[in-house]
Amino acid sequence: MKTKLLFLLFFTCSVTVFAQEYIIGKVSSEFDTALQSVVIFNTRTDEKVLSDKDGNFMIAAKRTDELRFIKSGYDRNSSKISAQNFLAPLNIILTKSPYEIAEIDLTFQATGNLKKDSKALDPPKKVVALNSDMKSYMRTPPTEVAPKLSTPSAFAAPNYNAGQVNVLGIASAVFGLVRKAKNPPVTTANYAETQEFYRRVKNTLDLSFYTSRGWDEEQIDHFLIYADQNYSLAKRYRKNFDVSAIDMLMKLAYKEYIKTHKVGS
């Protein structure tokens, strides 16, 4: 009877531990270069994660799930999960998308007229004028006053004889320390906390700013992961969910995001 109880306890614990399985892998280019910010999408759960700077990723999955790998400028790839993928890392290779370059004719065709052909080899007049202006500008002495190296008064040692001690400043600093002690410490969010934070952002914040620019849900998910990685949103606000602060940081991240990604702006 005791043996049966021990076996039942071991089986229950095993089911609890292995109920959630994860796929670990790496995404590289066809030239064996690690690819960062690749979207790994589980078509069954709609869960999305991004590869890190070394191309590594981890995502929850089950057997027969299909994972899709998406990155701008590369052909999409997909992989069906099998039992073997839980025993060894899943290595994915993305191929650069082909694109056409407009043909430029640089051939010089001589006319036989030496005077005319020699002018064709001279640089354009606008280039000559620009080079002349740049040389003149470089020779011109600076008109702006160079900054002097000095210690700001805010960081200088207090002069007690001159009455520089700021009593209100000291009281404000003490109040800040007391307030900081009352707030919970900021810790790194784990995988489950991060995913829950993403869901709460999409359900709570007004995302019309992004949808009005033609973004679909997949593009918003990709941007949300980008903003979190660059501004630590889940780490800073998953416990103290400040809508105004999160929205402001996402707008800052948006300005950087549209410079490096080909999306609607």
mmCIF file of C-alpha atoms in Angstrom:
data_model
loop_
_atom_site.group_PDB
_atom_site.id
_atom_site.type_symbol
_atom_site.label_atom_id
_atom_site.label_comp_id
_atom_site.label_asym_id
_atom_site.label_seq_id
_atom_site.Cartn_x
_atom_site.Cartn_y
_atom_site.Cartn_z
ATOM 1 C CA MET A 1 0.000 0.000 0.000
ATOM 2 C CA LYS A 2 2.880 2.361 0.888
ATOM 3 C CA THR A 3 4.599 1.641 -2.438
ATOM 4 C CA LYS A 4 1.426 2.489 -4.400
ATOM 5 C CA LEU A 5 1.068 5.823 -2.582
ATOM 6 C CA LEU A 6 4.686 6.766 -3.341
ATOM 7 C CA PHE A 7 4.213 5.878 -7.036
ATOM 8 C CA LEU A 8 1.006 7.972 -7.210
ATOM 9 C CA LEU A 9 2.769 10.947 -5.592
ATOM 10 C CA PHE A 10 5.724 10.683 -8.030
ATOM 11 C CA PHE A 11 3.380 10.459 -11.036
ATOM 12 C CA THR A 12 1.378 13.533 -9.916
ATOM 13 C CA CYS A 13 4.532 15.605 -9.463
ATOM 14 C CA SER A 14 5.846 14.532 -12.865
ATOM 15 C CA VAL A 15 2.629 15.583 -14.620
ATOM 16 C CA THR A 16 2.758 18.979 -12.879
ATOM 17 C CA VAL A 17 6.397 19.639 -13.823
ATOM 18 C CA PHE A 18 6.198 18.571 -17.461
ATOM 19 C CA ALA A 19 2.703 19.892 -18.254
ATOM 20 C CA GLN A 20 4.272 23.035 -19.695
ATOM 21 C CA GLU A 21 7.059 22.307 -22.192
ATOM 22 C CA TYR A 22 9.329 24.770 -23.915
ATOM 23 C CA ILE A 23 11.226 24.817 -27.191
ATOM 24 C CA ILE A 24 14.723 26.306 -27.050
ATOM 25 C CA GLY A 25 16.534 27.213 -30.246
ATOM 26 C CA LYS A 26 18.488 29.684 -32.336
ATOM 27 C CA VAL A 27 17.736 31.633 -35.540
ATOM 28 C CA SER A 28 20.558 32.346 -38.008
ATOM 29 C CA SER A 29 20.922 33.713 -41.522
ATOM 30 C CA GLU A 30 22.074 31.659 -44.480
ATOM 31 C CA PHE A 31 25.572 33.024 -43.807
ATOM 32 C CA ASP A 32 25.545 31.618 -40.239
ATOM 33 C CA THR A 33 24.971 35.033 -38.651
ATOM 34 C CA ALA A 34 22.777 35.214 -35.535
ATOM 35 C CA LEU A 35 19.531 37.112 -36.226
ATOM 36 C CA GLN A 36 18.086 39.412 -33.552
ATOM 37 C CA SER A 37 14.424 40.468 -33.135
ATOM 38 C CA VAL A 38 12.990 37.565 -35.134
ATOM 39 C CA VAL A 39 9.306 36.997 -34.238
ATOM 40 C CA ILE A 40 8.679 33.381 -33.183
ATOM 41 C CA PHE A 41 4.928 32.729 -33.408
ATOM 42 C CA ASN A 42 3.065 29.667 -32.091
ATOM 43 C CA THR A 43 0.037 29.295 -34.387
ATOM 44 C CA ARG A 44 -1.909 27.265 -31.816
ATOM 45 C CA THR A 45 -1.527 29.558 -28.790
ATOM 46 C CA ASP A 46 -0.961 32.891 -30.635
ATOM 47 C CA GLU A 47 2.043 33.411 -28.361
ATOM 48 C CA LYS A 48 4.906 35.501 -29.733
ATOM 49 C CA VAL A 49 8.485 36.011 -28.534
ATOM 50 C CA LEU A 50 11.579 37.685 -30.005
ATOM 51 C CA SER A 51 15.046 36.228 -30.480
ATOM 52 C CA ASP A 52 17.806 37.970 -28.503
ATOM 53 C CA LYS A 53 21.015 39.530 -29.849
ATOM 54 C CA ASP A 54 22.576 36.069 -30.205
ATOM 55 C CA GLY A 55 19.558 34.670 -32.064
ATOM 56 C CA ASN A 56 18.424 32.537 -29.097
ATOM 57 C CA PHE A 57 14.765 32.083 -28.124
ATOM 58 C CA MET A 58 12.486 30.067 -25.838
ATOM 59 C CA ILE A 59 8.735 29.536 -26.343
ATOM 60 C CA ALA A 60 6.075 27.272 -24.845
ATOM 61 C CA ALA A 61 4.880 24.554 -27.237
ATOM 62 C CA LYS A 62 3.529 21.043 -27.542
ATOM 63 C CA ARG A 63 4.043 18.285 -30.032
ATOM 64 C CA THR A 64 2.526 18.932 -33.486
ATOM 65 C CA ASP A 65 2.491 22.714 -32.818
ATOM 66 C CA GLU A 66 3.658 24.876 -35.707
ATOM 67 C CA LEU A 67 6.178 27.659 -35.067
ATOM 68 C CA ARG A 68 6.611 30.457 -37.588
ATOM 69 C CA PHE A 69 9.713 32.644 -37.843
ATOM 70 C CA ILE A 70 9.228 36.159 -39.234
ATOM 71 C CA LYS A 71 11.714 38.985 -39.835
ATOM 72 C CA SER A 72 11.588 41.930 -42.212
ATOM 73 C CA GLY A 73 13.866 41.446 -45.213
ATOM 74 C CA TYR A 74 13.900 37.630 -44.871
ATOM 75 C CA ASP A 75 11.710 34.847 -46.227
ATOM 76 C CA ARG A 76 9.379 33.361 -43.623
ATOM 77 C CA ASN A 77 10.116 29.907 -42.240
ATOM 78 C CA SER A 78 8.054 27.448 -40.212
ATOM 79 C CA SER A 79 8.677 24.252 -38.293
ATOM 80 C CA LYS A 80 6.431 21.462 -36.974
ATOM 81 C CA ILE A 81 7.320 20.491 -33.417
ATOM 82 C CA SER A 82 8.211 16.835 -32.818
ATOM 83 C CA ALA A 83 9.392 14.908 -29.778
ATOM 84 C CA GLN A 84 12.999 15.312 -30.933
ATOM 85 C CA ASN A 85 12.780 19.112 -30.599
ATOM 86 C CA PHE A 86 12.382 18.806 -26.824
ATOM 87 C CA LEU A 87 15.670 16.886 -26.585
ATOM 88 C CA ALA A 88 17.912 19.196 -28.640
ATOM 89 C CA PRO A 89 17.910 22.896 -29.620
ATOM 90 C CA LEU A 90 15.874 23.852 -32.701
ATOM 91 C CA ASN A 91 18.112 25.593 -35.254
ATOM 92 C CA ILE A 92 16.321 27.722 -37.856
ATOM 93 C CA ILE A 93 17.893 29.377 -40.920
ATOM 94 C CA LEU A 94 16.239 32.383 -42.611
ATOM 95 C CA THR A 95 17.091 33.304 -46.191
ATOM 96 C CA LYS A 96 17.454 36.923 -47.293
ATOM 97 C CA SER A 97 14.536 38.026 -49.479
ATOM 98 C CA PRO A 98 15.599 38.759 -53.076
ATOM 99 C CA TYR A 99 15.134 42.263 -54.447
ATOM 100 C CA GLU A 100 15.918 43.904 -57.750
ATOM 101 C CA ILE A 101 18.274 46.846 -58.201
ATOM 102 C CA ALA A 102 17.524 49.265 -60.994
ATOM 103 C CA GLU A 103 20.052 49.086 -63.780
ATOM 104 C CA ILE A 104 22.377 52.089 -64.032
ATOM 105 C CA ASP A 105 24.270 52.778 -67.231
ATOM 106 C CA LEU A 106 27.685 54.268 -66.370
ATOM 107 C CA THR A 107 29.263 53.729 -69.772
ATOM 108 C CA PHE A 108 31.003 56.788 -71.209
ATOM 109 C CA GLN A 109 30.636 57.075 -74.940
ATOM 110 C CA ALA A 110 33.236 59.265 -76.605
ATOM 111 C CA THR A 111 32.167 61.559 -79.436
ATOM 112 C CA GLY A 112 35.622 61.954 -80.970
ATOM 113 C CA ASN A 113 35.736 65.652 -80.104
ATOM 114 C CA LEU A 114 38.601 65.976 -77.597
ATOM 115 C CA LYS A 115 37.444 69.325 -76.204
ATOM 116 C CA LYS A 116 33.894 68.100 -75.651
ATOM 117 C CA ASP A 117 34.909 64.681 -74.286
ATOM 118 C CA SER A 118 37.376 66.182 -71.796
ATOM 119 C CA LYS A 119 34.601 68.300 -70.274
ATOM 120 C CA ALA A 120 32.513 65.184 -69.767
ATOM 121 C CA LEU A 121 35.240 63.819 -67.493
ATOM 122 C CA ASP A 122 35.276 66.924 -65.292
ATOM 123 C CA PRO A 123 33.220 66.845 -62.065
ATOM 124 C CA PRO A 124 29.826 68.612 -62.196
ATOM 125 C CA LYS A 125 29.765 72.325 -61.440
ATOM 126 C CA LYS A 126 27.569 71.805 -58.356
ATOM 127 C CA VAL A 127 30.112 69.345 -56.911
ATOM 128 C CA VAL A 128 32.958 71.803 -57.536
ATOM 129 C CA ALA A 129 30.983 74.612 -55.852
ATOM 130 C CA LEU A 130 30.110 72.415 -52.876
ATOM 131 C CA ASN A 131 33.737 71.361 -52.360
ATOM 132 C CA SER A 132 34.834 75.002 -52.538
ATOM 133 C CA ASP A 133 32.231 76.022 -49.923
ATOM 134 C CA MET A 134 33.250 73.174 -47.617
ATOM 135 C CA LYS A 135 36.953 74.138 -47.808
ATOM 136 C CA SER A 136 36.063 77.762 -47.037
ATOM 137 C CA TYR A 137 33.897 76.697 -44.093
ATOM 138 C CA MET A 138 36.651 74.493 -42.633
ATOM 139 C CA ARG A 139 39.131 77.409 -42.734
ATOM 140 C CA THR A 140 36.712 79.794 -40.974
ATOM 141 C CA PRO A 141 37.424 80.126 -37.208
ATOM 142 C CA PRO A 142 34.546 79.040 -34.914
ATOM 143 C CA THR A 143 32.163 81.768 -33.789
ATOM 144 C CA GLU A 144 30.622 79.864 -30.864
ATOM 145 C CA VAL A 145 32.216 80.069 -27.440
ATOM 146 C CA ALA A 146 33.754 76.758 -26.412
ATOM 147 C CA PRO A 147 32.386 75.375 -23.110
ATOM 148 C CA LYS A 148 34.650 75.658 -20.085
ATOM 149 C CA LEU A 149 35.417 72.697 -17.851
ATOM 150 C CA SER A 150 33.991 73.510 -14.430
ATOM 151 C CA THR A 151 32.025 71.858 -11.643
ATOM 152 C CA PRO A 152 28.334 72.880 -11.570
ATOM 153 C CA SER A 153 27.291 74.610 -8.365
ATOM 154 C CA ALA A 154 24.709 71.867 -7.740
ATOM 155 C CA PHE A 155 27.540 69.320 -7.403
ATOM 156 C CA ALA A 156 30.068 71.560 -5.637
ATOM 157 C CA ALA A 157 30.885 71.078 -1.963
ATOM 158 C CA PRO A 158 28.563 73.162 0.245
ATOM 159 C CA ASN A 159 29.926 76.459 1.553
ATOM 160 C CA TYR A 160 28.594 76.657 5.086
ATOM 161 C CA ASN A 161 29.885 80.194 5.558
ATOM 162 C CA ALA A 162 27.906 81.419 2.557
ATOM 163 C CA GLY A 163 24.724 79.726 3.739
ATOM 164 C CA GLN A 164 24.494 77.340 0.774
ATOM 165 C CA VAL A 165 23.030 74.460 2.792
ATOM 166 C CA ASN A 166 19.527 73.848 1.408
ATOM 167 C CA VAL A 167 17.359 72.636 4.275
ATOM 168 C CA LEU A 168 14.381 72.045 1.971
ATOM 169 C CA GLY A 169 16.586 70.036 -0.368
ATOM 170 C CA ILE A 170 17.754 67.796 2.465
ATOM 171 C CA ALA A 171 14.161 67.276 3.635
ATOM 172 C CA SER A 172 13.101 66.413 0.072
ATOM 173 C CA ALA A 173 15.909 63.867 -0.240
ATOM 174 C CA VAL A 174 14.924 62.230 3.065
ATOM 175 C CA PHE A 175 11.292 62.079 1.949
ATOM 176 C CA GLY A 176 12.394 60.467 -1.313
ATOM 177 C CA LEU A 177 14.330 57.781 0.557
ATOM 178 C CA VAL A 178 11.328 57.045 2.788
ATOM 179 C CA ARG A 179 9.005 56.850 -0.247
ATOM 180 C CA LYS A 180 11.440 54.566 -2.068
ATOM 181 C CA ALA A 181 11.562 52.255 0.965
ATOM 182 C CA LYS A 182 7.752 51.902 0.931
ATOM 183 C CA ASN A 183 7.579 50.984 -2.765
ATOM 184 C CA PRO A 184 8.221 47.338 -3.706
ATOM 185 C CA PRO A 185 11.695 46.650 -5.161
ATOM 186 C CA VAL A 186 11.952 46.509 -8.956
ATOM 187 C CA THR A 187 12.800 42.969 -10.074
ATOM 188 C CA THR A 188 13.166 41.321 -13.470
ATOM 189 C CA ALA A 189 9.897 39.850 -14.797
ATOM 190 C CA ASN A 190 9.846 36.115 -15.495
ATOM 191 C CA TYR A 191 8.363 34.559 -18.618
ATOM 192 C CA ALA A 192 4.800 34.214 -17.288
ATOM 193 C CA GLU A 193 4.754 37.725 -15.788
ATOM 194 C CA THR A 194 5.957 39.237 -19.063
ATOM 195 C CA GLN A 195 3.259 37.502 -21.122
ATOM 196 C CA GLU A 196 0.566 38.608 -18.617
ATOM 197 C CA PHE A 197 1.887 42.205 -18.796
ATOM 198 C CA TYR A 198 1.598 42.167 -22.624
ATOM 199 C CA ARG A 199 -2.024 40.975 -22.406
ATOM 200 C CA ARG A 200 -2.875 43.667 -19.857
ATOM 201 C CA VAL A 201 -1.345 46.410 -22.015
ATOM 202 C CA LYS A 202 -3.421 45.350 -25.053
ATOM 203 C CA ASN A 203 -6.619 45.114 -22.958
ATOM 204 C CA THR A 204 -6.126 48.355 -20.975
ATOM 205 C CA LEU A 205 -4.318 50.933 -23.119
ATOM 206 C CA ASP A 206 -5.906 52.814 -26.017
ATOM 207 C CA LEU A 207 -3.990 51.455 -29.034
ATOM 208 C CA SER A 208 -5.838 53.547 -31.632
ATOM 209 C CA PHE A 209 -2.619 55.542 -32.132
ATOM 210 C CA TYR A 210 -1.090 52.431 -33.711
ATOM 211 C CA THR A 211 -4.141 50.941 -35.424
ATOM 212 C CA SER A 212 -4.823 54.281 -37.134
ATOM 213 C CA ARG A 213 -1.463 53.831 -38.857
ATOM 214 C CA GLY A 214 -2.583 50.551 -40.375
ATOM 215 C CA TRP A 215 -0.887 48.275 -37.835
ATOM 216 C CA ASP A 216 -2.419 44.849 -37.343
ATOM 217 C CA GLU A 217 -2.234 42.760 -34.164
ATOM 218 C CA GLU A 218 0.985 41.034 -35.220
ATOM 219 C CA GLN A 219 2.753 44.366 -35.816
ATOM 220 C CA ILE A 220 1.538 45.693 -32.454
ATOM 221 C CA ASP A 221 2.832 42.538 -30.722
ATOM 222 C CA HIS A 222 6.212 42.940 -32.411
ATOM 223 C CA PHE A 223 6.409 46.621 -31.363
ATOM 224 C CA LEU A 224 5.297 45.852 -27.778
ATOM 225 C CA ILE A 225 8.134 43.321 -27.389
ATOM 226 C CA TYR A 226 10.565 45.876 -28.845
ATOM 227 C CA ALA A 227 9.387 48.619 -26.432
ATOM 228 C CA ASP A 228 9.622 46.261 -23.454
ATOM 229 C CA GLN A 229 13.172 45.197 -24.314
ATOM 230 C CA ASN A 230 14.354 48.814 -24.741
ATOM 231 C CA TYR A 231 12.464 50.457 -21.830
ATOM 232 C CA SER A 232 11.985 47.501 -19.382
ATOM 233 C CA LEU A 233 8.207 48.026 -19.282
ATOM 234 C CA ALA A 234 7.305 44.671 -17.714
ATOM 235 C CA LYS A 235 10.102 44.979 -15.166
ATOM 236 C CA ARG A 236 9.071 48.483 -14.055
ATOM 237 C CA TYR A 237 5.266 48.443 -14.346
ATOM 238 C CA ARG A 238 3.936 44.883 -14.078
ATOM 239 C CA LYS A 239 3.321 45.394 -10.324
ATOM 240 C CA ASN A 240 2.566 49.140 -10.417
ATOM 241 C CA PHE A 241 0.604 49.360 -13.697
ATOM 242 C CA ASP A 242 0.913 53.082 -14.511
ATOM 243 C CA VAL A 243 -1.073 53.597 -17.733
ATOM 244 C CA SER A 244 0.227 57.140 -18.355
ATOM 245 C CA ALA A 245 3.877 56.180 -17.877
ATOM 246 C CA ILE A 246 3.563 53.055 -20.045
ATOM 247 C CA ASP A 247 1.832 55.013 -22.822
ATOM 248 C CA MET A 248 4.494 57.744 -22.741
ATOM 249 C CA LEU A 249 7.387 55.260 -22.949
ATOM 250 C CA MET A 250 5.679 53.382 -25.797
ATOM 251 C CA LYS A 251 5.384 56.672 -27.728
ATOM 252 C CA LEU A 252 9.122 57.267 -27.191
ATOM 253 C CA ALA A 253 9.887 53.742 -28.370
ATOM 254 C CA TYR A 254 7.653 54.304 -31.420
ATOM 255 C CA LYS A 255 9.844 57.163 -32.659
ATOM 256 C CA GLU A 256 12.898 54.894 -32.556
ATOM 257 C CA TYR A 257 11.046 51.874 -33.896
ATOM 258 C CA ILE A 258 9.847 53.455 -37.155
ATOM 259 C CA LYS A 259 13.432 54.525 -37.975
ATOM 260 C CA THR A 260 14.684 50.931 -38.000
ATOM 261 C CA HIS A 261 11.587 49.004 -39.148
ATOM 262 C CA LYS A 262 9.650 49.355 -42.370
ATOM 263 C CA VAL A 263 6.165 49.877 -40.865
ATOM 264 C CA GLY A 264 3.369 52.384 -41.259
ATOM 265 C CA SER A 265 4.123 55.693 -39.562
#
